[in-house]
Short mmCIF file of C-alpha atoms and ligand atoms in Angstrom, two decimals:
data_model
loop_
_atom_site.label_atom_id
_atom_site.label_comp_id
_atom_site.label_asym_id
_atom_site.label_seq_id
_atom_site.Cartn_x
_atom_site.Cartn_y
_atom_site.Cartn_z
CA MET A 1460 -28.52 69.13 -22.00
CA THR A 1461 -29.05 65.47 -22.85
CA LYS A 1462 -25.54 64.08 -23.29
CA ILE A 1463 -24.29 62.88 -26.67
CA LYS A 1464 -21.72 60.12 -26.26
CA PHE A 1465 -18.79 59.94 -28.68
CA GLU A 1466 -18.71 56.63 -30.53
CA ASP A 1467 -16.40 55.22 -33.17
CA LEU A 1468 -18.61 53.10 -35.41
CA GLY A 1469 -15.82 52.07 -37.76
CA GLU A 1470 -16.28 51.03 -41.35
CA LYS A 1471 -19.90 50.97 -42.54
CA LYS A 1472 -20.97 49.23 -45.75
CA ASN A 1473 -23.86 49.21 -48.17
CA TRP A 1474 -27.09 47.34 -47.41
CA VAL A 1475 -27.94 45.05 -50.30
CA SER A 1476 -30.49 42.22 -50.37
CA GLY A 1477 -30.87 42.17 -46.60
CA ARG A 1478 -27.22 42.23 -45.54
CA TYR A 1479 -24.15 44.45 -45.36
CA GLU A 1480 -22.09 44.25 -48.55
CA ASP A 1481 -18.64 45.56 -49.42
CA SER A 1482 -18.42 48.18 -52.12
CA SER A 1483 -16.31 47.59 -55.21
CA SER A 1484 -15.15 51.20 -54.96
CA ASN A 1485 -11.85 51.81 -53.22
CA LYS A 1486 -12.90 55.31 -52.20
CA THR A 1487 -14.33 56.00 -48.76
CA ILE A 1488 -15.94 59.01 -47.10
CA SER A 1489 -15.18 60.03 -43.54
CA ILE A 1490 -18.16 60.82 -41.31
CA ILE A 1491 -17.38 63.59 -38.84
CA SER A 1492 -19.51 64.27 -35.78
CA PRO A 1493 -20.31 67.99 -35.55
CA TYR A 1494 -20.42 67.68 -31.75
CA PHE A 1495 -16.80 66.52 -31.55
CA ASP A 1496 -15.13 67.47 -34.86
CA LYS A 1497 -13.91 63.85 -34.96
CA GLU A 1498 -14.39 60.92 -37.30
CA ILE A 1499 -17.10 58.52 -36.11
CA ALA A 1500 -17.32 56.21 -39.13
CA THR A 1501 -16.44 55.74 -42.78
CA ILE A 1502 -18.75 54.82 -45.63
CA PRO A 1503 -18.01 53.65 -49.16
CA ASP A 1504 -18.15 56.23 -51.94
CA SER A 1505 -20.10 53.81 -54.11
CA ASN A 1506 -19.95 53.52 -57.88
CA TYR A 1507 -22.24 52.34 -60.69
CA ASN A 1508 -21.38 48.65 -60.06
CA ASP A 1509 -22.45 48.90 -56.42
CA LEU A 1510 -25.72 50.46 -57.45
CA ASP A 1511 -26.23 47.88 -60.16
CA MET A 1512 -25.83 45.08 -57.61
CA ALA A 1513 -28.59 46.64 -55.50
CA VAL A 1514 -30.80 47.16 -58.56
CA GLN A 1515 -30.41 43.50 -59.61
CA GLY A 1516 -31.30 42.35 -56.09
CA ALA A 1517 -34.34 44.60 -56.11
CA ARG A 1518 -35.39 43.48 -59.57
CA SER A 1519 -35.36 39.83 -58.59
CA ILE A 1520 -37.67 40.36 -55.59
CA PHE A 1521 -39.97 42.92 -57.24
CA PRO A 1522 -42.43 40.45 -58.88
CA ASN A 1523 -43.02 38.73 -55.50
CA TRP A 1524 -43.35 41.98 -53.59
CA LYS A 1525 -45.75 43.40 -56.16
CA LYS A 1526 -47.85 40.22 -55.87
CA THR A 1527 -47.91 40.39 -52.06
CA ASN A 1528 -51.33 41.66 -51.14
CA ILE A 1529 -51.62 45.24 -49.96
CA ARG A 1530 -52.79 44.27 -46.47
CA ASP A 1531 -49.63 42.22 -45.91
CA ARG A 1532 -47.46 45.05 -47.25
CA ALA A 1533 -49.21 47.48 -44.88
CA GLU A 1534 -48.70 45.01 -42.01
CA VAL A 1535 -44.94 45.52 -42.41
CA MET A 1536 -45.52 49.23 -41.79
CA PHE A 1537 -47.54 48.53 -38.62
CA ARG A 1538 -44.64 46.48 -37.28
CA PHE A 1539 -42.05 49.00 -38.48
CA LYS A 1540 -43.84 51.78 -36.60
CA THR A 1541 -43.69 49.79 -33.35
CA ILE A 1542 -40.01 49.02 -33.91
CA LEU A 1543 -39.26 52.70 -34.56
CA GLU A 1544 -41.00 53.59 -31.31
CA SER A 1545 -39.16 51.04 -29.25
CA ASN A 1546 -35.78 52.03 -30.73
CA MET A 1547 -36.35 55.78 -30.50
CA ASP A 1548 -33.38 56.33 -28.15
CA GLU A 1549 -30.94 54.41 -30.33
CA LEU A 1550 -31.99 56.15 -33.54
CA ALA A 1551 -32.10 59.61 -31.94
CA HIS A 1552 -28.58 59.12 -30.60
CA LEU A 1553 -27.26 58.28 -34.09
CA ILE A 1554 -29.05 61.29 -35.61
CA SER A 1555 -27.51 63.55 -32.99
CA LEU A 1556 -24.08 62.01 -33.43
CA ASP A 1557 -23.77 62.52 -37.18
CA ASN A 1558 -26.08 65.52 -37.67
CA GLY A 1559 -25.55 67.58 -34.53
CA LYS A 1560 -29.21 67.85 -33.51
CA THR A 1561 -30.14 67.77 -29.85
CA ILE A 1562 -31.61 64.42 -28.76
CA GLU A 1563 -35.00 66.12 -28.31
CA ASP A 1564 -34.89 67.53 -31.88
CA ALA A 1565 -33.82 64.15 -33.20
CA LYS A 1566 -36.78 62.46 -31.50
CA ALA A 1567 -39.18 65.08 -32.81
CA SER A 1568 -37.90 64.46 -36.33
CA ILE A 1569 -38.41 60.70 -35.98
CA ASN A 1570 -41.97 61.35 -34.85
CA ARG A 1571 -42.63 63.47 -37.93
CA GLY A 1572 -41.26 60.69 -40.13
CA LYS A 1573 -43.40 58.19 -38.24
CA GLU A 1574 -46.51 60.09 -39.37
CA VAL A 1575 -45.78 58.96 -42.92
CA VAL A 1576 -45.34 55.38 -41.71
CA GLU A 1577 -48.77 55.67 -40.09
CA PHE A 1578 -50.22 57.08 -43.27
CA ALA A 1579 -48.70 54.16 -45.20
CA THR A 1580 -50.64 51.73 -42.99
CA SER A 1581 -53.80 53.26 -44.50
CA LEU A 1582 -52.77 52.54 -48.09
CA PRO A 1583 -55.17 49.58 -48.38
CA ASN A 1584 -57.89 52.27 -48.37
CA ILE A 1585 -56.14 54.59 -50.76
CA LEU A 1586 -54.93 52.00 -53.26
CA LYS A 1587 -58.34 50.37 -53.57
CA GLY A 1588 -58.77 51.95 -56.99
CA ASP A 1589 -62.08 52.56 -58.69
CA SER A 1590 -64.57 50.68 -60.77
CA SER A 1591 -67.85 51.52 -62.47
CA GLN A 1592 -70.09 50.58 -65.35
CA VAL A 1593 -69.21 53.07 -68.07
CA ALA A 1594 -71.61 51.82 -70.81
CA ASP A 1595 -74.14 49.02 -71.22
CA GLY A 1596 -72.33 45.83 -70.29
CA ILE A 1597 -68.97 47.59 -70.05
CA THR A 1598 -67.04 48.29 -66.86
CA CYS A 1599 -63.88 50.24 -66.29
CA THR A 1600 -61.59 49.37 -63.38
CA MET A 1601 -58.66 51.52 -62.35
CA THR A 1602 -55.81 50.27 -60.16
CA HIS A 1603 -52.59 51.81 -58.84
CA GLU A 1604 -49.64 49.74 -60.03
CA PRO A 1605 -46.13 49.97 -58.55
CA LEU A 1606 -43.41 51.17 -60.91
CA GLY A 1607 -40.67 48.65 -60.08
CA VAL A 1608 -37.26 49.64 -58.70
CA VAL A 1609 -37.25 53.26 -57.53
CA ALA A 1610 -34.78 55.42 -55.63
CA GLY A 1611 -34.49 58.30 -53.18
CA ILE A 1612 -31.61 60.71 -52.61
CA THR A 1613 -31.69 62.63 -49.33
CA PRO A 1614 -30.02 65.63 -47.60
CA PHE A 1615 -28.07 65.89 -44.35
CA ASN A 1616 -30.53 67.88 -42.27
CA PHE A 1617 -33.17 65.23 -41.48
CA PRO A 1618 -31.32 61.92 -41.77
CA ALA A 1619 -34.32 59.77 -40.77
CA MET A 1620 -37.35 61.98 -41.41
CA VAL A 1621 -36.71 62.77 -45.08
CA PRO A 1622 -36.02 59.12 -46.02
CA LEU A 1623 -39.24 58.31 -44.15
CA TRP A 1624 -41.14 60.72 -46.41
CA MET A 1625 -40.30 58.34 -49.26
CA ILE A 1626 -39.70 54.77 -48.09
CA PRO A 1627 -43.10 53.90 -46.49
CA LEU A 1628 -45.17 55.14 -49.44
CA ALA A 1629 -42.88 53.70 -52.11
CA ILE A 1630 -42.59 50.21 -50.66
CA THR A 1631 -46.14 49.86 -49.36
CA SER A 1632 -47.28 50.74 -52.89
CA GLY A 1633 -45.35 47.67 -54.03
CA ASN A 1634 -42.05 49.12 -55.26
CA CYS A 1635 -38.50 48.15 -54.33
CA PHE A 1636 -36.63 51.17 -53.00
CA ILE A 1637 -32.95 52.16 -53.06
CA LEU A 1638 -31.86 54.94 -50.70
CA LYS A 1639 -28.76 57.07 -51.22
CA PRO A 1640 -28.55 58.92 -47.90
CA SER A 1641 -26.53 62.08 -47.37
CA GLU A 1642 -22.83 61.26 -47.18
CA GLN A 1643 -22.67 63.59 -44.17
CA THR A 1644 -25.37 61.82 -42.14
CA PRO A 1645 -25.70 58.20 -43.27
CA LEU A 1646 -26.03 56.46 -39.89
CA SER A 1647 -29.83 56.39 -39.59
CA ALA A 1648 -30.23 54.64 -42.94
CA PHE A 1649 -28.56 51.48 -41.60
CA LYS A 1650 -30.95 51.37 -38.67
CA ILE A 1651 -33.97 51.93 -40.92
CA ALA A 1652 -32.74 48.97 -43.00
CA GLU A 1653 -32.33 46.76 -39.94
CA TYR A 1654 -35.72 47.77 -38.50
CA LEU A 1655 -37.49 47.09 -41.81
CA LYS A 1656 -35.92 43.64 -41.95
CA GLU A 1657 -37.04 43.00 -38.38
CA ALA A 1658 -40.53 44.15 -39.41
CA GLY A 1659 -40.62 41.34 -41.96
CA LEU A 1660 -39.77 43.24 -45.14
CA PRO A 1661 -38.38 40.73 -47.65
CA ASP A 1662 -34.69 41.11 -48.45
CA GLY A 1663 -34.09 43.31 -51.49
CA VAL A 1664 -37.21 45.46 -51.16
CA PHE A 1665 -35.14 48.12 -49.38
CA GLN A 1666 -31.47 48.79 -50.08
CA VAL A 1667 -28.95 51.43 -49.04
CA ILE A 1668 -26.19 52.59 -51.37
CA ASN A 1669 -23.82 55.09 -49.78
CA GLY A 1670 -21.83 57.66 -51.60
CA SER A 1671 -21.87 61.04 -53.22
CA LYS A 1672 -22.02 62.47 -56.75
CA GLU A 1673 -21.04 59.26 -58.57
CA ALA A 1674 -23.73 57.24 -56.80
CA VAL A 1675 -26.33 59.94 -57.51
CA GLU A 1676 -25.42 60.03 -61.19
CA ALA A 1677 -25.62 56.25 -61.33
CA ILE A 1678 -29.16 56.44 -59.90
CA CYS A 1679 -30.21 59.05 -62.48
CA ASP A 1680 -28.72 56.99 -65.32
CA HIS A 1681 -29.56 53.38 -64.39
CA PRO A 1682 -32.09 52.11 -66.94
CA ASP A 1683 -33.84 49.85 -64.43
CA ILE A 1684 -34.62 52.61 -61.93
CA LYS A 1685 -38.05 53.88 -62.86
CA ALA A 1686 -38.47 56.92 -60.61
CA VAL A 1687 -36.24 59.14 -58.50
CA ALA A 1688 -37.21 61.34 -55.56
CA PHE A 1689 -34.66 63.87 -54.41
CA VAL A 1690 -34.54 66.27 -51.46
CA GLY A 1691 -31.64 68.70 -51.09
CA SER A 1692 -30.41 72.05 -52.38
CA SER A 1693 -32.08 73.62 -55.42
CA LYS A 1694 -28.81 73.54 -57.34
CA VAL A 1695 -28.55 69.75 -57.10
CA ALA A 1696 -32.34 69.26 -57.32
CA LYS A 1697 -32.27 70.89 -60.74
CA ILE A 1698 -29.32 68.76 -61.91
CA VAL A 1699 -30.94 65.52 -60.70
CA TYR A 1700 -34.31 66.47 -62.18
CA SER A 1701 -32.85 67.27 -65.62
CA ARG A 1702 -30.60 64.22 -65.73
CA THR A 1703 -33.33 61.82 -64.63
CA THR A 1704 -36.18 63.17 -66.75
CA SER A 1705 -33.98 63.53 -69.85
CA GLN A 1706 -33.86 59.72 -69.79
CA GLY A 1707 -37.62 59.47 -69.79
CA LYS A 1708 -37.87 58.70 -66.09
CA ARG A 1709 -40.11 60.21 -63.47
CA ALA A 1710 -38.54 62.61 -60.95
CA LEU A 1711 -39.68 64.77 -58.08
CA CYS A 1712 -36.92 66.96 -56.68
CA LEU A 1713 -37.44 69.16 -53.63
CA GLY A 1714 -34.95 71.98 -53.25
CA GLY A 1715 -33.92 74.82 -50.98
CA ALA A 1716 -35.93 77.63 -49.45
CA LYS A 1717 -36.03 81.20 -48.24
CA ASN A 1718 -39.19 81.45 -46.19
CA HIS A 1719 -40.73 84.74 -45.13
CA MET A 1720 -42.78 85.56 -42.04
CA ILE A 1721 -44.94 88.66 -42.33
CA VAL A 1722 -45.50 90.36 -38.99
CA VAL A 1723 -48.14 93.05 -38.48
CA PRO A 1724 -48.58 95.25 -35.38
CA ASP A 1725 -51.81 93.55 -34.21
CA ALA A 1726 -50.05 90.18 -33.75
CA ASP A 1727 -49.94 88.71 -30.27
CA ILE A 1728 -46.55 89.81 -28.89
CA ASP A 1729 -45.54 86.78 -26.87
CA SER A 1730 -46.60 83.96 -29.19
CA THR A 1731 -45.32 85.82 -32.27
CA ALA A 1732 -41.88 86.40 -30.75
CA LYS A 1733 -41.70 82.72 -29.78
CA GLY A 1734 -43.00 81.65 -33.20
CA LEU A 1735 -40.44 83.76 -35.07
CA LEU A 1736 -37.65 82.40 -32.96
CA ALA A 1737 -38.66 78.75 -33.13
CA SER A 1738 -39.02 78.96 -36.90
CA SER A 1739 -35.71 80.68 -37.58
CA MET A 1740 -33.53 79.00 -34.95
CA GLY A 1741 -35.03 75.50 -34.59
CA SER A 1742 -32.67 72.79 -35.91
CA ALA A 1743 -30.09 75.64 -35.85
CA GLY A 1744 -31.87 77.08 -38.89
CA GLN A 1745 -30.90 74.02 -40.93
CA ARG A 1746 -34.30 73.08 -42.25
CA CYS A 1747 -36.13 73.91 -45.43
CA MET A 1748 -39.10 75.12 -43.37
CA ALA A 1749 -37.03 77.59 -41.35
CA ALA A 1750 -38.19 81.13 -41.95
CA SER A 1751 -35.09 83.24 -42.25
CA VAL A 1752 -36.71 86.57 -43.13
CA ALA A 1753 -39.19 88.46 -40.97
CA VAL A 1754 -40.92 91.28 -42.80
CA GLY A 1755 -42.16 93.76 -40.21
CA VAL A 1756 -45.04 95.90 -41.45
CA ALA A 1757 -45.22 99.35 -39.75
CA ASP A 1758 -44.33 99.45 -36.06
CA VAL A 1759 -43.63 95.95 -34.76
CA ASP A 1760 -40.95 97.03 -32.27
CA PRO A 1761 -42.67 95.54 -29.20
CA ILE A 1762 -42.57 92.14 -30.94
CA ILE A 1763 -38.93 92.57 -31.97
CA ASP A 1764 -37.98 93.60 -28.41
CA GLN A 1765 -39.60 90.45 -27.06
CA LEU A 1766 -37.90 88.40 -29.79
CA ILE A 1767 -34.49 89.70 -28.65
CA GLU A 1768 -35.31 88.81 -25.03
CA GLU A 1769 -36.32 85.27 -26.03
CA ALA A 1770 -33.28 84.76 -28.28
CA LYS A 1771 -30.91 85.72 -25.49
CA LYS A 1772 -32.39 82.93 -23.36
CA TYR A 1773 -31.41 80.27 -25.91
CA VAL A 1774 -28.94 77.73 -24.56
CA LEU A 1775 -26.71 75.92 -27.03
CA GLY A 1776 -27.03 72.16 -26.73
CA VAL A 1777 -30.49 72.54 -25.17
CA ASP A 1778 -32.51 74.80 -27.46
CA MET A 1779 -30.47 74.09 -30.55
CA GLY A 1780 -27.74 71.76 -31.74
CA THR A 1781 -24.67 72.35 -33.86
CA ILE A 1782 -24.04 73.38 -37.44
CA ILE A 1783 -23.38 70.37 -39.68
CA SER A 1784 -19.76 71.04 -40.65
CA ARG A 1785 -16.89 73.48 -40.44
CA PRO A 1786 -17.38 74.71 -44.06
CA ALA A 1787 -21.09 75.28 -43.35
CA PHE A 1788 -20.18 77.19 -40.18
CA ASP A 1789 -17.77 79.41 -42.14
CA ARG A 1790 -20.36 79.99 -44.88
CA ILE A 1791 -23.06 81.07 -42.40
CA LYS A 1792 -20.67 83.30 -40.49
CA GLY A 1793 -19.70 84.84 -43.84
CA TYR A 1794 -23.33 85.90 -44.40
CA ILE A 1795 -23.43 87.57 -40.96
CA ASP A 1796 -20.09 89.36 -41.53
CA ASN A 1797 -21.28 90.52 -44.95
CA ALA A 1798 -24.59 91.86 -43.59
CA GLU A 1799 -22.71 93.69 -40.84
CA ASN A 1800 -20.42 95.27 -43.43
CA MET A 1801 -23.41 96.32 -45.50
CA GLY A 1802 -24.91 98.13 -42.51
CA ALA A 1803 -27.27 95.66 -40.83
CA LYS A 1804 -27.96 96.29 -37.17
CA ILE A 1805 -26.96 93.18 -35.22
CA LEU A 1806 -29.61 92.74 -32.53
CA VAL A 1807 -28.37 89.35 -31.36
CA ASP A 1808 -24.94 88.01 -32.33
CA GLY A 1809 -24.39 84.25 -32.32
CA ARG A 1810 -20.76 84.40 -33.37
CA ASN A 1811 -18.44 83.46 -30.49
CA SER A 1812 -21.23 81.82 -28.47
CA THR A 1813 -20.18 79.67 -25.55
CA PRO A 1814 -20.22 75.93 -26.37
CA PRO A 1815 -21.86 73.55 -23.92
CA GLU A 1816 -19.42 72.05 -21.44
CA GLY A 1817 -17.53 69.08 -22.85
CA TYR A 1818 -18.28 69.97 -26.49
CA ASP A 1819 -15.69 72.67 -27.09
CA ASN A 1820 -14.74 71.41 -30.55
CA GLY A 1821 -18.30 71.38 -31.88
CA TYR A 1822 -19.55 73.73 -34.60
CA TRP A 1823 -21.62 76.06 -32.42
CA LEU A 1824 -23.29 79.19 -33.65
CA GLY A 1825 -25.88 80.94 -31.53
CA PRO A 1826 -29.08 82.71 -32.64
CA THR A 1827 -28.31 85.75 -34.77
CA ILE A 1828 -30.83 88.49 -35.54
CA LEU A 1829 -30.10 91.18 -38.13
CA ASP A 1830 -32.28 94.28 -38.41
CA ASP A 1831 -32.73 96.96 -41.09
CA VAL A 1832 -31.82 94.49 -43.78
CA SER A 1833 -32.44 95.45 -47.40
CA PRO A 1834 -34.34 92.93 -49.57
CA ASP A 1835 -31.52 92.82 -52.11
CA TRP A 1836 -28.72 91.83 -49.72
CA PRO A 1837 -27.43 88.24 -49.87
CA CYS A 1838 -28.67 87.50 -46.32
CA ALA A 1839 -32.21 88.48 -47.42
CA LYS A 1840 -32.21 86.73 -50.79
CA GLU A 1841 -30.16 83.57 -50.47
CA GLU A 1842 -30.66 80.43 -48.44
CA ILE A 1843 -28.25 80.70 -45.48
CA PHE A 1844 -29.28 77.44 -43.78
CA GLY A 1845 -28.17 78.53 -40.34
CA PRO A 1846 -29.57 80.26 -37.23
CA VAL A 1847 -29.81 83.72 -38.78
CA LEU A 1848 -32.98 85.82 -38.97
CA SER A 1849 -32.98 88.92 -41.17
CA ILE A 1850 -35.58 91.58 -40.40
CA ILE A 1851 -36.77 93.75 -43.26
CA ARG A 1852 -38.86 96.79 -42.36
CA THR A 1853 -41.66 98.05 -44.57
CA ASP A 1854 -44.85 100.08 -44.20
CA THR A 1855 -47.56 98.22 -46.12
CA ILE A 1856 -48.74 94.66 -46.56
CA ASP A 1857 -48.54 95.11 -50.34
CA LYS A 1858 -44.83 95.92 -50.12
CA ALA A 1859 -44.28 93.01 -47.73
CA MET A 1860 -45.94 90.63 -50.17
CA LYS A 1861 -43.87 91.94 -53.08
CA ILE A 1862 -40.74 91.06 -51.11
CA GLU A 1863 -42.12 87.59 -50.42
CA ASN A 1864 -43.29 87.08 -54.00
CA ASN A 1865 -40.01 88.26 -55.53
CA ASN A 1866 -37.96 85.55 -53.87
CA ILE A 1867 -37.09 82.71 -56.25
CA TYR A 1868 -38.04 80.02 -53.74
CA GLY A 1869 -41.53 79.08 -52.56
CA ASN A 1870 -41.44 76.46 -49.86
CA ALA A 1871 -43.28 78.21 -47.03
CA ALA A 1872 -44.54 81.57 -45.82
CA ALA A 1873 -46.23 82.67 -42.61
CA VAL A 1874 -48.22 85.56 -41.25
CA PHE A 1875 -48.56 86.62 -37.64
CA THR A 1876 -51.73 88.63 -37.01
CA THR A 1877 -55.00 88.64 -35.10
CA SER A 1878 -56.88 89.99 -38.10
CA GLY A 1879 -58.77 87.48 -40.22
CA GLU A 1880 -58.63 89.78 -43.22
CA VAL A 1881 -54.86 90.17 -43.06
CA ALA A 1882 -54.41 86.42 -42.61
CA LYS A 1883 -56.67 85.67 -45.57
CA THR A 1884 -55.02 88.23 -47.87
CA ILE A 1885 -51.52 87.04 -47.07
CA SER A 1886 -52.32 83.34 -47.34
CA GLU A 1887 -53.95 84.01 -50.74
CA THR A 1888 -51.09 86.09 -52.13
CA ALA A 1889 -48.09 84.20 -50.74
CA SER A 1890 -46.14 82.46 -53.48
CA ALA A 1891 -45.44 79.34 -51.43
CA GLY A 1892 -46.69 75.78 -51.24
CA MET A 1893 -47.12 75.78 -47.44
CA VAL A 1894 -48.55 78.75 -45.54
CA GLY A 1895 -48.77 79.29 -41.79
CA ILE A 1896 -51.23 81.57 -40.01
CA ASN A 1897 -49.69 82.28 -36.60
CA ILE A 1898 -47.53 79.20 -37.20
CA GLY A 1899 -43.89 79.71 -38.12
CA VAL A 1900 -43.18 76.18 -39.33
CA PRO A 1901 -46.29 75.25 -41.31
CA VAL A 1902 -45.46 71.62 -42.03
CA PRO A 1903 -48.75 70.00 -43.02
CA ARG A 1904 -49.61 66.95 -40.95
CA GLU A 1905 -50.26 63.75 -42.85
CA PRO A 1906 -52.39 63.08 -44.85
CA TYR A 1907 -51.92 66.68 -46.10
CA SER A 1908 -48.94 66.56 -48.35
CA PHE A 1909 -45.54 68.21 -48.10
CA GLY A 1910 -44.11 70.24 -50.96
CA GLY A 1911 -43.20 73.75 -52.06
CA TRP A 1912 -43.47 75.85 -55.19
CA ASN A 1913 -41.19 77.76 -57.55
CA GLU A 1914 -37.47 76.88 -57.25
CA SER A 1915 -38.14 74.92 -54.08
CA LYS A 1916 -39.36 72.06 -56.25
CA TYR A 1917 -38.75 70.55 -59.67
CA GLY A 1918 -41.44 68.17 -60.83
CA HIS A 1919 -45.13 67.79 -60.25
CA GLY A 1920 -46.95 66.96 -57.02
CA ASP A 1921 -45.84 66.63 -53.42
CA ILE A 1922 -43.62 64.11 -51.70
CA THR A 1923 -46.05 62.82 -49.05
CA GLY A 1924 -49.79 62.31 -48.65
CA LYS A 1925 -51.87 61.02 -51.55
CA SER A 1926 -49.66 63.00 -53.90
CA GLY A 1927 -46.65 60.91 -52.80
CA VAL A 1928 -48.57 57.70 -53.47
CA GLU A 1929 -49.39 58.95 -56.97
CA PHE A 1930 -45.71 59.63 -57.60
CA TRP A 1931 -44.75 56.04 -56.79
CA THR A 1932 -47.53 54.41 -58.83
CA ASP A 1933 -49.00 54.27 -62.31
CA LEU A 1934 -52.69 53.98 -63.04
CA LYS A 1935 -53.93 50.97 -64.96
CA LYS A 1936 -57.38 51.13 -66.48
CA VAL A 1937 -59.04 47.89 -67.53
CA THR A 1938 -62.15 48.19 -69.70
CA ALA A 1939 -64.22 45.02 -69.96
CA ARG A 1940 -67.23 44.03 -72.03
CA TRP A 1941 -69.19 41.26 -70.34
CA PRO A 1942 -70.81 38.97 -72.96
CA GLU A 1943 -74.57 38.73 -72.52
CA SER A 1944 -76.02 36.20 -74.88
CA ASN A 1945 -74.45 32.89 -74.16
CA GLU A 1946 -77.35 30.53 -74.94
CA ALA A 1947 -75.81 27.60 -73.05
CA TRP A 1948 -75.93 29.53 -69.79
CA LYS A 1949 -79.40 31.07 -70.15
CA LYS A 1950 -81.15 28.07 -68.60
CA TYR A 1951 -79.42 28.69 -65.25
CA PHE A 1952 -81.02 32.12 -64.86
P1 NAD B 1001 -27.23 68.84 -51.12
O1 NAD B 1001 -28.00 69.27 -52.30
O2 NAD B 1001 -25.82 69.25 -50.99
O3 NAD B 1001 -27.21 67.23 -51.02
C1 NAD B 1001 -28.37 66.47 -51.17
C2 NAD B 1001 -28.02 65.14 -51.83
O4 NAD B 1001 -27.47 65.41 -53.11
C3 NAD B 1001 -26.99 64.35 -51.04
O5 NAD B 1001 -27.42 63.01 -50.97
C4 NAD B 1001 -25.71 64.51 -51.85
O6 NAD B 1001 -24.91 63.37 -51.84
C5 NAD B 1001 -26.20 64.77 -53.26
N1 NAD B 1001 -25.33 65.66 -54.02
C6 NAD B 1001 -24.65 66.76 -53.55
N2 NAD B 1001 -23.99 67.35 -54.55
C7 NAD B 1001 -24.24 66.65 -55.68
C8 NAD B 1001 -23.86 66.78 -57.04
N3 NAD B 1001 -23.07 67.77 -57.45
N4 NAD B 1001 -24.32 65.88 -57.94
C9 NAD B 1001 -25.13 64.88 -57.55
N5 NAD B 1001 -25.52 64.70 -56.25
C10 NAD B 1001 -25.09 65.57 -55.34
O7 NAD B 1001 -28.09 69.28 -49.84
P2 NAD B 1001 -27.68 69.20 -48.31
O8 NAD B 1001 -26.66 70.24 -48.02
O9 NAD B 1001 -27.41 67.80 -47.90
O10 NAD B 1001 -29.07 69.61 -47.63
C11 NAD B 1001 -29.46 70.93 -47.43
C12 NAD B 1001 -30.38 71.41 -48.53
O11 NAD B 1001 -31.52 70.57 -48.62
C13 NAD B 1001 -30.94 72.80 -48.26
O12 NAD B 1001 -30.91 73.53 -49.46
C14 NAD B 1001 -32.37 72.54 -47.82
O13 NAD B 1001 -33.26 73.60 -48.04
C15 NAD B 1001 -32.71 71.36 -48.65
N6 NAD B 1001 -33.83 70.62 -48.10
C16 NAD B 1001 -35.03 70.76 -48.72
C17 NAD B 1001 -36.15 70.12 -48.22
C18 NAD B 1001 -37.47 70.30 -48.88
O14 NAD B 1001 -38.41 69.61 -48.51
N7 NAD B 1001 -37.62 71.17 -49.85
C19 NAD B 1001 -36.03 69.32 -47.06
C20 NAD B 1001 -34.79 69.18 -46.47
C21 NAD B 1001 -33.68 69.85 -46.99
#
């Protein structure tokens, strides 16, 4: 296991107009490391006035930033990418410290975020707009215009990657961006702010306001914030979406998930078992792309046997990190206890797993696999957000797809098979925005965009790729008639 060092980072502040600023709120939030069950920092629980200060700073720089040519804005992203790469160890350590990921997981998440930074360096090509002659002597030109001051609200589970889905596209498009990171995992946001400054981003284009519900409500309500992106649970996504859009503002709110993997008997045993396990247990199951239900069609016992073997090899601290908090640990364990009481067969039990040496107080829960689960049990229907895989048995693909389709969410789905026909049928009928064929975590690589369906998303479009750029911009169409008959000029032709 790569060691995580305990650190007391003391009192952290907000990042406003290029420097750390005190909050006017007298409330603070304690940041607890899930590796140590100990406070590692405090952040302000910011209020409307704190947000307003950041908005005013952003508003004053916006006209200059908007005027800065797109190549220069993209240049900041080129430098930011290099800075992220050279500070990978520092950032990964902070992610592990406040989130509980392993260092390797933390680095992988930074690399996924970096893909969006790379995509943002190509925005000079994407934001070039369009122009054509639409009638005799008349041209129409279309440009992407930034919106102004915009904001992002992010969850605990990917403290750097999810903010990096938003920041590069929003600011390279010419907006000024305010981030409200998760109050459980705020440490990466400070580093992102410092790295962007080092990359030459003008002060005020990126700001960080810490806090919880009050800060989020202030973002939804502030009249000078033009668009809000949110990633988190569906419950809060819906609240933020309604509150923001009811004020005439643009919002895109990504929510929770309950992803299904359909397994058929012709699937390759070894890679399917590994795929099922990586999808359900990676990041300790705390990711919106984790598949937490495997629907086995007919006899898939050889795959399940191999899955059990693989799961038993998992080492805590090496193959997966901790659960985010004590309440989350208790909630996840509650789902396992409940499934056991309802009659699930526990194939692998992660309760009472042995913590890695030196991390006895951490929130450790090992891989848990439940079999013979009924589709209407809480563990099969609700988002658990922990390392728990429920296996539902069925005998036809039609029935398997009904189970998948009936779930209220729609982030991702996957099929494991060697049959082209099965793969095609399932990818066509899955009610999900992202589908994997023999891939358990089907995160599209940039420039293909990230986003789910159904109650996994409120709003239109996706958060990354071209769709993300469209979210952060408005189209301006200029129609021009070019006068033809100016006698004074005719002699020059
Ligand atoms: P969360 O909804 O509790 O918190 C997300 C953000 O909302 C945080 O910044 C938090 O401060 C704020 N918030 C929380 N309660 C609020 C309230 N009542 N009013 C206003 N703001 C509030 O989510 P979380 O526990 O941090 O993250 C886990 C969730 O995020 C899971 O449901 C997971 O599926 C989801 N998630 C989704 C995606 C996706 O792309 N769809 C990606 C990552 C995580």
